[in-house]
Tab-separated table of C-alpha atoms in Angstrom:
chain	number	residue	atom	x	y	z
A	1	UNK	CA	72.466	-15.517	41.933
A	2	UNK	CA	71.378	-17.798	39.412
A	3	UNK	CA	73.627	-18.128	36.804
A	4	UNK	CA	72.571	-16.445	33.570
A	5	UNK	CA	71.086	-18.725	31.056
A	6	UNK	CA	73.882	-20.477	29.188
A	7	UNK	CA	74.630	-18.840	25.850
A	8	UNK	CA	75.811	-20.246	21.868
A	9	UNK	CA	76.285	-19.023	18.853
A	10	UNK	CA	73.935	-20.821	16.019
A	11	UNK	CA	74.319	-21.299	12.692
A	12	UNK	CA	70.400	-21.213	11.105
A	13	UNK	CA	69.909	-22.045	7.266
A	14	UNK	CA	67.701	-19.539	6.313
A	15	UNK	CA	65.854	-21.744	3.735
A	16	UNK	CA	64.624	-24.272	5.528
A	17	UNK	CA	64.564	-23.143	9.010
A	18	UNK	CA	67.634	-26.108	10.501
A	19	UNK	CA	69.285	-24.815	13.521
A	20	UNK	CA	73.147	-25.672	13.972
A	21	UNK	CA	74.579	-25.034	17.377
A	22	UNK	CA	77.994	-24.087	17.012
A	23	UNK	CA	80.470	-25.598	19.621
A	24	UNK	CA	83.897	-24.015	21.269
A	25	UNK	CA	86.242	-25.030	18.436
A	26	UNK	CA	85.688	-25.597	14.874
A	27	UNK	CA	83.116	-26.113	12.470
A	28	UNK	CA	83.477	-27.809	9.135
A	29	UNK	CA	80.631	-25.973	6.300
A	30	UNK	CA	80.711	-28.471	3.245
A	31	UNK	CA	79.377	-31.016	1.170
A	32	UNK	CA	81.659	-34.175	3.269
A	33	UNK	CA	81.427	-35.024	6.660
A	34	UNK	CA	80.852	-31.852	7.919
A	35	UNK	CA	78.819	-30.729	11.115
A	36	UNK	CA	76.967	-28.309	8.723
A	37	UNK	CA	75.827	-30.310	5.615
A	38	UNK	CA	75.096	-28.883	2.076
A	39	UNK	CA	74.701	-31.262	-0.238
A	40	UNK	CA	74.883	-29.606	-3.504
A	41	UNK	CA	77.357	-30.223	-5.914
A	42	UNK	CA	78.617	-26.653	-6.429
A	43	UNK	CA	79.608	-26.496	-2.672
A	44	UNK	CA	83.309	-27.345	-1.702
A	45	UNK	CA	83.940	-31.144	-0.050
A	46	UNK	CA	84.888	-28.342	3.236
A	47	UNK	CA	83.724	-24.951	2.001
A	48	UNK	CA	84.534	-23.109	5.259
A	49	UNK	CA	85.037	-23.423	8.862
A	50	UNK	CA	83.923	-21.195	11.455
A	51	UNK	CA	85.729	-21.136	14.858
A	52	UNK	CA	83.997	-20.278	17.860
A	53	UNK	CA	86.444	-19.395	20.773
A	54	UNK	CA	86.714	-20.927	24.363
A	55	UNK	CA	83.727	-19.402	26.572
A	56	UNK	CA	84.984	-16.750	28.550
A	57	UNK	CA	81.671	-15.382	31.925
A	58	UNK	CA	81.654	-11.864	30.814
A	59	UNK	CA	78.232	-10.607	31.536
A	60	UNK	CA	76.615	-7.916	30.251
A	61	UNK	CA	73.454	-6.775	31.615
A	62	UNK	CA	71.598	-10.309	32.506
A	63	UNK	CA	73.165	-11.588	29.209
A	64	UNK	CA	76.998	-12.891	28.486
A	65	UNK	CA	78.339	-11.234	26.157
A	66	UNK	CA	79.062	-13.142	22.995
A	67	UNK	CA	82.579	-14.814	23.034
A	68	UNK	CA	84.296	-14.511	19.592
A	69	UNK	CA	83.477	-16.233	16.451
A	70	UNK	CA	85.132	-16.356	13.100
A	71	UNK	CA	84.841	-17.654	10.023
A	72	UNK	CA	87.084	-18.807	6.961
A	73	UNK	CA	86.752	-19.895	3.217
A	74	UNK	CA	88.689	-22.997	2.584
A	75	UNK	CA	90.051	-21.806	-1.263
A	76	UNK	CA	85.989	-22.874	-2.414
A	77	UNK	CA	85.488	-23.351	-5.961
A	78	UNK	CA	81.736	-21.167	-5.283
A	79	UNK	CA	83.112	-18.785	-2.265
A	80	UNK	CA	81.976	-17.213	1.228
A	81	UNK	CA	80.060	-13.918	1.313
A	82	UNK	CA	79.205	-12.159	4.632
A	83	UNK	CA	76.086	-10.019	4.117
A	84	UNK	CA	77.442	-9.881	1.078
A	85	UNK	CA	81.107	-8.579	1.033
A	86	UNK	CA	83.286	-11.515	-0.251
A	87	UNK	CA	85.131	-13.793	2.437
A	88	UNK	CA	88.906	-13.744	1.599
A	89	UNK	CA	90.159	-17.128	1.387
A	90	UNK	CA	92.322	-18.385	4.305
A	91	UNK	CA	91.615	-15.091	6.348
A	92	UNK	CA	89.506	-15.067	9.130
A	93	UNK	CA	86.269	-12.902	9.345
A	94	UNK	CA	84.620	-12.079	12.369
A	95	UNK	CA	80.940	-12.097	12.433
A	96	UNK	CA	78.538	-11.201	15.084
A	97	UNK	CA	74.696	-11.132	15.950
A	98	UNK	CA	72.715	-11.061	12.746
A	99	UNK	CA	75.210	-11.488	10.033
A	100	UNK	CA	73.998	-13.629	6.949
A	101	UNK	CA	76.221	-16.002	5.401
A	102	UNK	CA	75.326	-16.777	2.049
A	103	UNK	CA	77.919	-20.022	1.176
A	104	UNK	CA	77.786	-20.414	-2.950
A	105	UNK	CA	77.075	-18.372	-5.881
A	106	UNK	CA	75.637	-20.096	-9.006
A	107	UNK	CA	73.540	-22.196	-6.065
A	108	UNK	CA	73.192	-19.722	-2.989
A	109	UNK	CA	72.470	-21.436	0.581
A	110	UNK	CA	71.923	-18.585	3.046
A	111	UNK	CA	72.127	-19.128	6.912
A	112	UNK	CA	72.054	-15.758	9.422
A	113	UNK	CA	74.421	-15.842	12.741
A	114	UNK	CA	72.903	-15.945	15.970
A	115	UNK	CA	74.056	-15.382	19.759
A	116	UNK	CA	70.751	-17.237	21.763
A	117	UNK	CA	69.718	-19.054	24.999
A	118	UNK	CA	71.784	-23.175	24.633
A	119	UNK	CA	68.179	-25.436	24.181
A	120	UNK	CA	69.016	-28.133	24.463
A	121	UNK	CA	66.597	-30.892	22.875
């Protein structure tokens, strides 16, 4: 039969609605030369790194199961939080669909991780 739709991890800003499709491999979040760019003085240059595992086609029902995704805080000054829990420095933390990401404390930027059909536009 037809292949299930391609699925991707997306980091969606709940502040602005902006969507960042996270490809397999590493994506940096920060205020300088980062894939997810946050122009805010309290955000570190490379604040956090997201790592998406290489996709393995594991189909559960009609939808491929999410590939593993982790986030690591790169010793940021203002910290990284998942579901309001502090992410330990340099220790990868697994996240899942619907998990909330907060970058910074003084000026918070809010995101949500979503596993969804890939839309190329």
